[in-house]
Coordinates of N, CA and C in Angstrom, one line a residue:
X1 N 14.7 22.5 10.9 CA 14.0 21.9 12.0 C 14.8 21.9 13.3
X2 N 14.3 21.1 14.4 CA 15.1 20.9 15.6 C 16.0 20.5 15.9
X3 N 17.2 20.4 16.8 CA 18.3 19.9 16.2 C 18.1 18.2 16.9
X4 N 18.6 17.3 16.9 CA 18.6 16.2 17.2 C 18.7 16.0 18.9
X5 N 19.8 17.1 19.7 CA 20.0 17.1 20.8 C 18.8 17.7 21.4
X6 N 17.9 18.1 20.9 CA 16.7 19.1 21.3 C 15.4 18.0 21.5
X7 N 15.9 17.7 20.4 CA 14.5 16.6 20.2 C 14.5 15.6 21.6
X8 N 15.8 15.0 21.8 CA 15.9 14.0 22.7 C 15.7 14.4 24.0
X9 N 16.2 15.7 24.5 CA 16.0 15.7 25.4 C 14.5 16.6 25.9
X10 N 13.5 16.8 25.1 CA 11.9 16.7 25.5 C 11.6 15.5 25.4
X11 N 12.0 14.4 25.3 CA 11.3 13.1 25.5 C 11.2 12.8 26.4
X12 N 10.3 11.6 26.5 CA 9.5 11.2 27.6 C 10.5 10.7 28.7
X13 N 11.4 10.2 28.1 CA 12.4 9.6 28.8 C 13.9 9.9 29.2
X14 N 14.6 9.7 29.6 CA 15.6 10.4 30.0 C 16.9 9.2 29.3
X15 N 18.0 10.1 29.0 CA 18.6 9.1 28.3 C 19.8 8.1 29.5
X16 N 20.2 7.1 29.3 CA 21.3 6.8 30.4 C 20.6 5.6 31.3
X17 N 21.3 5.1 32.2 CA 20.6 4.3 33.5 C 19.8 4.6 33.9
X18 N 18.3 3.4 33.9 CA 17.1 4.4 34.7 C 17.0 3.6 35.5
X19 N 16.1 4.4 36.6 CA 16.0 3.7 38.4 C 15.1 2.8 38.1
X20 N 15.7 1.9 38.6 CA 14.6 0.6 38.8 C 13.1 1.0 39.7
X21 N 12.3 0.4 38.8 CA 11.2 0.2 39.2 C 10.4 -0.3 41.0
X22 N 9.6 0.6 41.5 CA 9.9 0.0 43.1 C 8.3 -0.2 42.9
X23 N 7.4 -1.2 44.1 CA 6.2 -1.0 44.1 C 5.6 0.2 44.1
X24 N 5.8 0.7 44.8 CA 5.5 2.6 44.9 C 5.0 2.6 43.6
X25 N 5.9 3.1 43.0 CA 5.2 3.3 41.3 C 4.3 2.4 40.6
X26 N 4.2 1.3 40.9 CA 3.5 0.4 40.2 C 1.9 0.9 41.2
X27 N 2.1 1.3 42.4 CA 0.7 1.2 43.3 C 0.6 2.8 42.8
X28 N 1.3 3.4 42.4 CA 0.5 4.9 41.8 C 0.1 4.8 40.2
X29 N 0.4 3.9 39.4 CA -0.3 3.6 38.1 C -1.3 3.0 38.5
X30 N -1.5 2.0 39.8 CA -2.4 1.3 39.7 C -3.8 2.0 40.7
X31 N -3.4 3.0 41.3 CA -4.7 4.1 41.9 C -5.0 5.4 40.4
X32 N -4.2 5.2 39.5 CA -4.7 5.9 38.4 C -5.7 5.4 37.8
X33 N -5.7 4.4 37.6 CA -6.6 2.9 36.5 C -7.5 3.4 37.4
X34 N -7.8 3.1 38.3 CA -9.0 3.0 39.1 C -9.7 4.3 39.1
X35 N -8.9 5.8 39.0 CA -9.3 7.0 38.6 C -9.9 7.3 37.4
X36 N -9.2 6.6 36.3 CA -10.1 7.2 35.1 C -11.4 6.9 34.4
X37 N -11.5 8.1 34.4 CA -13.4 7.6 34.2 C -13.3 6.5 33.0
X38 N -15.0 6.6 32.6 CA -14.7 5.5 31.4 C -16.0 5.9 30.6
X39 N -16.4 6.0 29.1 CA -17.9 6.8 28.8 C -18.2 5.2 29.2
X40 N -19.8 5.4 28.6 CA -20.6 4.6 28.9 C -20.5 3.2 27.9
X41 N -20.5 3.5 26.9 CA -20.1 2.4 25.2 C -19.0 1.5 25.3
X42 N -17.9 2.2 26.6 CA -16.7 1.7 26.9 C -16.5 0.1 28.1
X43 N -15.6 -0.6 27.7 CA -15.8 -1.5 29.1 C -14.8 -1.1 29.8
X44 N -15.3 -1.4 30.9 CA -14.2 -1.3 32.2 C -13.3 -1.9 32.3
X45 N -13.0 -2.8 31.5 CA -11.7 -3.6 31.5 C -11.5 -4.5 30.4
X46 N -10.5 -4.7 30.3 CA -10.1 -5.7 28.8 C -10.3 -7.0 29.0
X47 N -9.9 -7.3 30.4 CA -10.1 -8.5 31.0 C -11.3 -9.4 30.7
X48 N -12.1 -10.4 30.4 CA -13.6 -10.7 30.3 C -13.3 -11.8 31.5
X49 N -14.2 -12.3 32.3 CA -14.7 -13.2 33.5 C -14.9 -14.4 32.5
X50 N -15.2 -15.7 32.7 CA -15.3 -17.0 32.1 C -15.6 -17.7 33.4
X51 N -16.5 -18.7 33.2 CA -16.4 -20.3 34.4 C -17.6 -20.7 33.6
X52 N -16.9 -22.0 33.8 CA -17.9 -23.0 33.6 C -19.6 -22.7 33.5
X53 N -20.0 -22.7 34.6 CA -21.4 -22.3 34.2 C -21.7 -21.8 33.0
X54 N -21.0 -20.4 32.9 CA -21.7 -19.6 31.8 C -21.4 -20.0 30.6
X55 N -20.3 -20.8 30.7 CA -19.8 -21.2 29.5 C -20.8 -22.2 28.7
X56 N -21.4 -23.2 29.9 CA -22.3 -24.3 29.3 C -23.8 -23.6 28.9
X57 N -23.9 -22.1 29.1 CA -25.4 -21.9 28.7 C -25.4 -21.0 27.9
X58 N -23.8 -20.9 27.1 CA -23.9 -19.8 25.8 C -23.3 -20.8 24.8
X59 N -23.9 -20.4 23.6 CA -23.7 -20.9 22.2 C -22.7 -20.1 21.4
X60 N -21.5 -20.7 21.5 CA -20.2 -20.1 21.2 C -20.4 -20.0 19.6
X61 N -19.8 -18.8 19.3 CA -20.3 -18.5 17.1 C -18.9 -19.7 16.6
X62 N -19.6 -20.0 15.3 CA -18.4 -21.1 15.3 C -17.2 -20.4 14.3
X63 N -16.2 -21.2 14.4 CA -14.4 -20.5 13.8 C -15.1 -20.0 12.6
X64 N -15.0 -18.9 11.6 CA -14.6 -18.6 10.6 C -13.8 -19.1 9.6
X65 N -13.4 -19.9 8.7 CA -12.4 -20.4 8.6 C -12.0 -19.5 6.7
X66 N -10.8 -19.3 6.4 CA -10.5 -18.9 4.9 C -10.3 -20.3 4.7
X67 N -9.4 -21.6 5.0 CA -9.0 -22.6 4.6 C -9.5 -23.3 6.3
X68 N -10.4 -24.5 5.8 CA -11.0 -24.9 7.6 C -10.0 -25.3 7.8
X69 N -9.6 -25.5 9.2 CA -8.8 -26.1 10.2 C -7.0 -25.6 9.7
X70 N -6.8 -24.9 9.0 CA -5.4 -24.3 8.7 C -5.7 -22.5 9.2
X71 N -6.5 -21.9 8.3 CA -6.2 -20.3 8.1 C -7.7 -20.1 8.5
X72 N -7.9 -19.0 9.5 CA -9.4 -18.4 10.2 C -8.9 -17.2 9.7
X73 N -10.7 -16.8 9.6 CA -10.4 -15.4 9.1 C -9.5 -14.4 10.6
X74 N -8.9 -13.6 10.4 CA -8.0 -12.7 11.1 C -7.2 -13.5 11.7
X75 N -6.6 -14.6 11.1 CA -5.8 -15.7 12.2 C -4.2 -14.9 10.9
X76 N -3.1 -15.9 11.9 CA -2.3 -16.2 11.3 C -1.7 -17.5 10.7
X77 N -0.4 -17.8 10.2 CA -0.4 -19.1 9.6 C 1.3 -18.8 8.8
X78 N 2.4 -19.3 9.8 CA 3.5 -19.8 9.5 C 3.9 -20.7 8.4
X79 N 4.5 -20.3 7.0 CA 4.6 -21.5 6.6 C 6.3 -21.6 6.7
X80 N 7.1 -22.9 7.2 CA 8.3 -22.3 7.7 C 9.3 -23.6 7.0
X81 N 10.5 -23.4 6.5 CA 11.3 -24.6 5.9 C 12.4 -23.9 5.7
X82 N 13.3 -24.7 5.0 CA 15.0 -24.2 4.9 C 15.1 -23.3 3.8
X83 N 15.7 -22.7 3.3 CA 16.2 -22.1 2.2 C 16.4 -22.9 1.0
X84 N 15.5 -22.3 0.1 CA 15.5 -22.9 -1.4 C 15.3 -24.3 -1.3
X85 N 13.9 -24.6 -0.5 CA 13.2 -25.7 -0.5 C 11.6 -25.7 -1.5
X86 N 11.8 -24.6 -2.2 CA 10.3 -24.0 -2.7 C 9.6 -23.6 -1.6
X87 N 9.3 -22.6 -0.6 CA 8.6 -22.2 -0.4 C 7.6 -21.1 -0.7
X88 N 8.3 -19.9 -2.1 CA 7.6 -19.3 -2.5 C 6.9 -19.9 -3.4
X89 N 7.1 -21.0 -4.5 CA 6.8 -22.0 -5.5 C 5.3 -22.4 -5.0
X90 N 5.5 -22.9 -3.5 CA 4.0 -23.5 -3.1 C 3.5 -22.2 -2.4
X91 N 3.7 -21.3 -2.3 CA 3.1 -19.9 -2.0 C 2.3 -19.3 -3.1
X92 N 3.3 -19.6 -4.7 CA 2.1 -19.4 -5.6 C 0.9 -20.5 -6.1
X93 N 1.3 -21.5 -5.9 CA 0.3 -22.5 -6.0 C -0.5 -22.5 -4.7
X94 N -0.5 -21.9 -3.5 CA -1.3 -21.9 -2.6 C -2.9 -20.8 -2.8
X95 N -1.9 -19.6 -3.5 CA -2.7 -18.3 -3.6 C -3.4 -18.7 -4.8
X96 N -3.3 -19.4 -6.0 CA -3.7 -19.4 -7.0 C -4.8 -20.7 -6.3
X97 N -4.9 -21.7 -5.8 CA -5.8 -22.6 -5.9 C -6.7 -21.5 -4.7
X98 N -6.1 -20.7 -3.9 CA -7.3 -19.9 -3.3 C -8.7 -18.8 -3.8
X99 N -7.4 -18.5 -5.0 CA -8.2 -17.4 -5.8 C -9.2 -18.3 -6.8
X100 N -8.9 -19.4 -7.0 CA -10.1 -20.5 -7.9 C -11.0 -20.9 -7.3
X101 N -10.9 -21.1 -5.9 CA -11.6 -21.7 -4.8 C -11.5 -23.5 -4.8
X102 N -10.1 -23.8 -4.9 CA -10.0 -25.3 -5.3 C -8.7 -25.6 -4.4
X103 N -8.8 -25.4 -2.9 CA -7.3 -25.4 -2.4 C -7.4 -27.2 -1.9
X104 N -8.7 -28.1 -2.2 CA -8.3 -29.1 -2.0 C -7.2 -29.9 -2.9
X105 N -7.0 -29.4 -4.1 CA -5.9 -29.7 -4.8 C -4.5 -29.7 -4.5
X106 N -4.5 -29.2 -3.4 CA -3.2 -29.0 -2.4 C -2.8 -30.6 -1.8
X107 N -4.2 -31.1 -1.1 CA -4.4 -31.7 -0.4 C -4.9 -31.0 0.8
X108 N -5.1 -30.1 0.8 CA -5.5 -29.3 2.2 C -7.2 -29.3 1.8
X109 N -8.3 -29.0 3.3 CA -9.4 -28.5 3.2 C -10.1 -27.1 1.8
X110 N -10.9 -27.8 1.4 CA -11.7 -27.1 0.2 C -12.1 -25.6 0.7
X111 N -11.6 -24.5 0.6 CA -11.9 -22.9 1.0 C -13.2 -23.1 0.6
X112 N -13.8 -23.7 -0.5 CA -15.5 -23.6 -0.9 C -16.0 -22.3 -1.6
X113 N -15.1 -21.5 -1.5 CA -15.0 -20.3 -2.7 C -13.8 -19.5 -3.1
X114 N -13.7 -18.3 -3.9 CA -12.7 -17.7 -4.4 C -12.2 -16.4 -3.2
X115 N -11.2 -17.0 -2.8 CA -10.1 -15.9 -2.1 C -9.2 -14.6 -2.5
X116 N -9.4 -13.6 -2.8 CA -8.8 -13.0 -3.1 C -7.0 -12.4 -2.0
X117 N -6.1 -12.2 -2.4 CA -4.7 -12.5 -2.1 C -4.1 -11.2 -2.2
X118 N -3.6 -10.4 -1.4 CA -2.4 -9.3 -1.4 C -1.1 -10.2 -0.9
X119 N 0.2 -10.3 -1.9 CA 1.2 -10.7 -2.0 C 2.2 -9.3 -1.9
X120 N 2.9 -9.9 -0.8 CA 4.0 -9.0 -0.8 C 5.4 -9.9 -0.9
X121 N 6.1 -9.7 -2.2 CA 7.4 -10.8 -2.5 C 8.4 -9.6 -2.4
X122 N 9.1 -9.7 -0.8 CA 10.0 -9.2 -1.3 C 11.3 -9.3 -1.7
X123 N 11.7 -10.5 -2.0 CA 12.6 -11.4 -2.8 C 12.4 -11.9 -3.9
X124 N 10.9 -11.2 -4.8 CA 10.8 -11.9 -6.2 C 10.5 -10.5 -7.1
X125 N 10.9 -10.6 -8.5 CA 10.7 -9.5 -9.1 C 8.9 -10.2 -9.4
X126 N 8.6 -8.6 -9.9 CA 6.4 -8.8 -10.6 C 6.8 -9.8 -11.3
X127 N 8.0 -9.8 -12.2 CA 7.6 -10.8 -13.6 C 7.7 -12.5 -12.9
X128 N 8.2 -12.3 -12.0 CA 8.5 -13.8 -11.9 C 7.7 -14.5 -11.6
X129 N 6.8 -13.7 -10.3 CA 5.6 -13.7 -9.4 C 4.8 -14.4 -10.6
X130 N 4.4 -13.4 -11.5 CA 3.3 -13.4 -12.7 C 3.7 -15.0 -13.4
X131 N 5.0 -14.9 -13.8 CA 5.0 -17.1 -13.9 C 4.8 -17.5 -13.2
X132 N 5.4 -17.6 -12.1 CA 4.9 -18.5 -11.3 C 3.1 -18.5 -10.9
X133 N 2.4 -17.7 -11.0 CA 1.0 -18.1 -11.0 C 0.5 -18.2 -12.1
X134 N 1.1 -17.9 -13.3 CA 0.7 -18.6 -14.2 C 0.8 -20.1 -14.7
X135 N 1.7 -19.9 -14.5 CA 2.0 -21.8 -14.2 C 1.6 -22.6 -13.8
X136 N 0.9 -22.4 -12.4 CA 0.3 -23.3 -11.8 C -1.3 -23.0 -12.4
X137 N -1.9 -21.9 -12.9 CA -3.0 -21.6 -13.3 C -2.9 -22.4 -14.7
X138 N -1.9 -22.7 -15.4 CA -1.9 -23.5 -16.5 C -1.6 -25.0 -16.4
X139 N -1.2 -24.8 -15.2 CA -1.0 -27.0 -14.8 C -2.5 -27.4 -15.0
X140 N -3.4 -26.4 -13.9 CA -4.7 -26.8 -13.8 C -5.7 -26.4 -14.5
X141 N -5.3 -25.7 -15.4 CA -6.6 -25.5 -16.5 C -7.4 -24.4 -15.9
X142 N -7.2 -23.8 -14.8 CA -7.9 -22.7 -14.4 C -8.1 -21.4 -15.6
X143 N -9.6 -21.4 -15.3 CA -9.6 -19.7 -16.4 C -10.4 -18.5 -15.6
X144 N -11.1 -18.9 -14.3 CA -11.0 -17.7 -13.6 C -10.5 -17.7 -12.2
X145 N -10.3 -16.5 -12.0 CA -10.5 -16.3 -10.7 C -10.9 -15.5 -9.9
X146 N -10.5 -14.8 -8.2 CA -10.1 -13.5 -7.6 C -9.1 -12.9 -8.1
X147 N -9.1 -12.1 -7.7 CA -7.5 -11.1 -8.1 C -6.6 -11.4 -6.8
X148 N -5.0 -11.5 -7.2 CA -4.1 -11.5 -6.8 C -3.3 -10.3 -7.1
X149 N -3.3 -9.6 -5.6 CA -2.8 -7.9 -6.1 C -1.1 -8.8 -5.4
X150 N -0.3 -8.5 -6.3 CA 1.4 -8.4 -6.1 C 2.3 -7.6 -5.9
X151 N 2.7 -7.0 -4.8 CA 4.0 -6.2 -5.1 C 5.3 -6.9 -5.1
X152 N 6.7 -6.5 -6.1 CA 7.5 -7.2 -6.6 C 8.5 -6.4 -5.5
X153 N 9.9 -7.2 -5.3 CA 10.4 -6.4 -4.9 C 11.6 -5.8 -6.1
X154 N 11.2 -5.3 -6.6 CA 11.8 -3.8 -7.3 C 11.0 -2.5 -7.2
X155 N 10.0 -2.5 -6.0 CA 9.7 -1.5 -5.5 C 10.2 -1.2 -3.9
X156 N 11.2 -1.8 -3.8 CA 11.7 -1.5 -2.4 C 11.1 -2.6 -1.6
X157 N 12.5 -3.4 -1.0 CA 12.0 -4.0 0.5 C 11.0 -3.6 1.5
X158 N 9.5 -3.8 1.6 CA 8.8 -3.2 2.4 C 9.0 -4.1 3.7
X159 N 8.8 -3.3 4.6 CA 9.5 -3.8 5.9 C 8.1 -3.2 7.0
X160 N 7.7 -4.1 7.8 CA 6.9 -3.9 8.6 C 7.6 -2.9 9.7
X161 N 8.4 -3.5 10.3 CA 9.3 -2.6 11.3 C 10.4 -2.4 10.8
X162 N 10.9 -0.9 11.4 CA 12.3 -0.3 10.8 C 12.6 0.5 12.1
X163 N 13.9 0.5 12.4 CA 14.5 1.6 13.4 C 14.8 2.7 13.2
X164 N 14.1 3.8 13.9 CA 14.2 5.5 13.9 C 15.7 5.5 13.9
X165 N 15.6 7.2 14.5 CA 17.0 7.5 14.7 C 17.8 7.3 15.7
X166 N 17.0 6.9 17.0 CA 17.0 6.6 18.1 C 16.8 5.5 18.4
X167 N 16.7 5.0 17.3 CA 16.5 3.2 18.0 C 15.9 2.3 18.3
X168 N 14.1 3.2 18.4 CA 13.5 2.6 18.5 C 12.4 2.1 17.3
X169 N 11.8 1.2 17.4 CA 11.0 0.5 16.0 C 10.0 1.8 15.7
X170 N 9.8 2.1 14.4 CA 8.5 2.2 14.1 C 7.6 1.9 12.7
X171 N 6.9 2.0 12.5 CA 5.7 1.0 11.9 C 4.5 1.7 11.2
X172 N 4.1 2.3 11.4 CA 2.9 3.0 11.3 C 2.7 3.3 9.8
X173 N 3.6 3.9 8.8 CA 3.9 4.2 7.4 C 3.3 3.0 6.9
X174 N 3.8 2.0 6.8 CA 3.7 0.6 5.9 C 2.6 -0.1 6.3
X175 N 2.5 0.0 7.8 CA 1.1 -0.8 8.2 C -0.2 0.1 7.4
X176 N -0.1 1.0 7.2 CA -1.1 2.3 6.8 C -1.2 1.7 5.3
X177 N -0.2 1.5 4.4 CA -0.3 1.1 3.1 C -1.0 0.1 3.0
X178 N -0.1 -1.0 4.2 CA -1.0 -2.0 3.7 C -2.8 -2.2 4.1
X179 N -2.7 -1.6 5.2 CA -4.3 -1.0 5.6 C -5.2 -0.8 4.4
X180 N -4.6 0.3 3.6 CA -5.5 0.9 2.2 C -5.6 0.6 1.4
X181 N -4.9 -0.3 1.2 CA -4.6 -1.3 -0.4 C -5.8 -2.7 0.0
X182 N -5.5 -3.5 1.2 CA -6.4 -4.1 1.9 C -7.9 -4.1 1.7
X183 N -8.0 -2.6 2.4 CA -9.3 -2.4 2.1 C -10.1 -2.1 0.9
X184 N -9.3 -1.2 0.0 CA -9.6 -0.8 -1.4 C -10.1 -2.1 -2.2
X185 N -8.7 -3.2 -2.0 CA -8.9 -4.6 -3.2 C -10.1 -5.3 -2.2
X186 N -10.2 -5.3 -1.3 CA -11.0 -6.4 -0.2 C -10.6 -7.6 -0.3
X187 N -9.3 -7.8 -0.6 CA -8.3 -8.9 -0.3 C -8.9 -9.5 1.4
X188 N -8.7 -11.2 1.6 CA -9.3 -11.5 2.7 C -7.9 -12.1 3.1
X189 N -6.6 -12.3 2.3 CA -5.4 -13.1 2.7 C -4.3 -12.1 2.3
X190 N -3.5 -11.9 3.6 CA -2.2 -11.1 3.3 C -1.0 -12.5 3.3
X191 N -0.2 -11.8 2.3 CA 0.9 -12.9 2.5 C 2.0 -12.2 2.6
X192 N 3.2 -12.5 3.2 CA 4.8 -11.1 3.5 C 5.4 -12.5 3.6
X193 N 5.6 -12.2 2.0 CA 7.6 -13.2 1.7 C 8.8 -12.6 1.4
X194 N 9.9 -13.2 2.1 CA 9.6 -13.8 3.4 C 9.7 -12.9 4.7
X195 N 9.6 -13.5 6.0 CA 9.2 -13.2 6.9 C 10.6 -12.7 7.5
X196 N 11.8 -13.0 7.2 CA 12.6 -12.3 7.1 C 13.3 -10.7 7.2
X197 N 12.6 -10.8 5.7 CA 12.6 -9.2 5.3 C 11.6 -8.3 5.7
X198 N 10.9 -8.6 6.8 CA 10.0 -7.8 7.7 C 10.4 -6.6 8.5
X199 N 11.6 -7.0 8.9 CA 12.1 -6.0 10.3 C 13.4 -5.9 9.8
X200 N 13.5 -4.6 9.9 CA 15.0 -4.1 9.8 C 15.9 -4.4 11.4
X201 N 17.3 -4.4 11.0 CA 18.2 -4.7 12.1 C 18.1 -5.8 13.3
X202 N 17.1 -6.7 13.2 CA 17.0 -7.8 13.8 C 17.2 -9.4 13.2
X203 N 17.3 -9.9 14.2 CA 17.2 -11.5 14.3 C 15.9 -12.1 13.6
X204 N 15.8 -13.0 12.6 CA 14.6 -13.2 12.7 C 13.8 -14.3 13.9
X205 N 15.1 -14.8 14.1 CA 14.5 -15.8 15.1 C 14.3 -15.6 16.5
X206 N 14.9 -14.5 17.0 CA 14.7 -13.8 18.3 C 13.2 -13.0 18.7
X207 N 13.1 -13.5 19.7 CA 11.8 -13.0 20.4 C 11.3 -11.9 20.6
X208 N 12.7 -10.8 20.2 CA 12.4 -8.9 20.5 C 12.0 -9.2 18.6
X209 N 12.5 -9.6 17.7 CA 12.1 -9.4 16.7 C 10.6 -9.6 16.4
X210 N 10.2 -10.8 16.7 CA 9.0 -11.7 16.7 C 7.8 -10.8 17.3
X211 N 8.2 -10.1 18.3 CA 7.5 -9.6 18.9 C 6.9 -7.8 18.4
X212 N 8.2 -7.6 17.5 CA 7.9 -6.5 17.1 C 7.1 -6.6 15.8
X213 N 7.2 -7.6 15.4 CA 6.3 -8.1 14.0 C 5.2 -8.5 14.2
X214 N 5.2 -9.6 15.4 CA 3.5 -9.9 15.2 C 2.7 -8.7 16.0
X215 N 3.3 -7.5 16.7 CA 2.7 -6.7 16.5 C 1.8 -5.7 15.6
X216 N 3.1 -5.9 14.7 CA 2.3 -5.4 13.4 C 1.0 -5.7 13.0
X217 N 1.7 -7.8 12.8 CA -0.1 -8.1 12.0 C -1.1 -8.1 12.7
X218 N -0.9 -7.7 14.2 CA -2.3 -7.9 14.7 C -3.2 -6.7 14.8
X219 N -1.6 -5.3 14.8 CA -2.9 -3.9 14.2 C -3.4 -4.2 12.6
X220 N -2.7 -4.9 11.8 CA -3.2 -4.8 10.7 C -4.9 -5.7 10.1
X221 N -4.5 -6.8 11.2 CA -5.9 -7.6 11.5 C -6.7 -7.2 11.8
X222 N -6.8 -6.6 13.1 CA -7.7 -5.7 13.6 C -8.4 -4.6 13.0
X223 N -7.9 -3.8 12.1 CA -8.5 -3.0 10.9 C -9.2 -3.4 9.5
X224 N -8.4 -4.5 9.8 CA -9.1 -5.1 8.4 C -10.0 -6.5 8.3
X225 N -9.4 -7.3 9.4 CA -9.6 -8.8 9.5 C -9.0 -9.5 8.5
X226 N -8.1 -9.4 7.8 CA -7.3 -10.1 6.7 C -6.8 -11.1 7.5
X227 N -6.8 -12.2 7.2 CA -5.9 -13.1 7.2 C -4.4 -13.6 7.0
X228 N -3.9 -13.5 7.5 CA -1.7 -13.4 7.2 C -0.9 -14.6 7.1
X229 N -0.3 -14.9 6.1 CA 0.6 -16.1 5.8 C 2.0 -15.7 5.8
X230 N 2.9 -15.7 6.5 CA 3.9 -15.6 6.1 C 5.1 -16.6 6.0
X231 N 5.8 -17.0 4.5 CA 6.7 -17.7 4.7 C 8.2 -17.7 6.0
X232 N 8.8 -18.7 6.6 CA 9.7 -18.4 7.4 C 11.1 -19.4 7.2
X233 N 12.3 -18.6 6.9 CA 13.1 -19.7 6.9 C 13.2 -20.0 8.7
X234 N 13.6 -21.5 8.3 CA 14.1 -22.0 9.8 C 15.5 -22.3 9.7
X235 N 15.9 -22.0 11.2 CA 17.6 -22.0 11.4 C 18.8 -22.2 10.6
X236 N 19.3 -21.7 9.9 CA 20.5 -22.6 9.4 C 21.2 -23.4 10.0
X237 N 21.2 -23.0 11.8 CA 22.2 -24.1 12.3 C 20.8 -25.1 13.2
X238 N 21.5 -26.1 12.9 CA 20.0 -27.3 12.9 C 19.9 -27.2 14.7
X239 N 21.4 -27.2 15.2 CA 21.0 -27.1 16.3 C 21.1 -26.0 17.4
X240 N 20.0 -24.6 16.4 CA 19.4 -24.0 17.0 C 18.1 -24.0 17.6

């Protein structure tokens, strides 16, 4: 193939100090916008208008909810605590009272039916995963459910974002997996434990990380409408 020095220097970008940005360039992207056509099916802008008025004479559709007032369908949903406080423990008792359709047993709002669950542990082996929902499926006497599709991690750390060779993130591989699997099971709840092991070479608590992740789930929402839980440790140093 190409050699590495080859590749880089057809890129878009030039490598080294780049010139700061002046209005000039901002007012020539922004006489482009205004140039490009648009078909007809398409809107003119991403932007939508709102005021009052029109707001009081339209009948807003109401939330979707997987779990009311916690998890909407295509939402997300942090569950965040210290290390080795059980959070995967109540991640299987969460998915399992979802897939029975009994999550008032939590104490949380009643789902009112059976959720099906894509679990991604990538800190637990299958077998473990498989007790721990069995367990809780045998506290409660449960004998059916949804399916809870699991991958263990002794199929590799799946990582939403990972760094090329150059440094920058890319995504597209894993998001695509989980896209297909998503749609195949028609799972309505993704879960990625933990939230951690999502991004390679980053902070988890930093805002370039955060940012490169919830990019992820929002292409992955957007294709599917799945719903996303992910467990999150918080700080070791308290006063972070």
């Amino acid at each position: 193939g190409d050699s590495f020095i080859d590749t880089i220097a057809i890129g878009p970008r030039l490598i080294g100090p780049q010139r700061e940005t002046t209005p000039k360039d901002i007012e020539v992207r922004v006489a482009a916008i205004g140039d490009t056509p648009t078909s007809e099916n398409e809107p003119l802008s991403d932007f939508v208008k709102l005021n009052v008025e029109d707001l009081r004479r339209t009948t807003l559709p109401p939330i979707k909810w997987v779990i009311p007032q916690m998890l909407g369908e295509g939402g997300t949903c942090s569950i965040a605590g210290m290390s080795n406080v059980g959070k995967t423990r109540y991640m299987a008792a969460l998915v399992v009272a979802m897939a029975v359709g009994k999550t008032e047993r939590l104490g949380l709002p009643a789902c009112g039916r059976k959720v099906s669950t894509l679990y991604i542990a990538n800190e637990e082996h299958m077998s473990d995963m498989a007790r721990r929902l069995k367990s809780c499926a045998l506290q409660h006497g449960d004998k059916q459910s949804a399916n809870i599709i699991v991958r263990g991690k002794a199929s590799g750390t799946f990582r939403l974002v990972a760094l090329n060779e150059t440094g920058h993130p890319e995504d597209e591989k894993n998001i695509a997996i989980l896209v297909d699997e998503i749609r195949k099971s028609k799972c309505e709840v993704l879960v990625l434990d933990p939230y951690v092991t999502l991004s390679e070479g980053g902070d988890e608590n930093s805002a370039n990380t955060a940012s490169m992740v919830t990019k992820a789930f929002l292409l992955i929402i957007a294709m599917t409408g799945v719903a996303v839980i992910y467990p999150h440790h918080t700080p070791k140093d308290r006063g972070s």
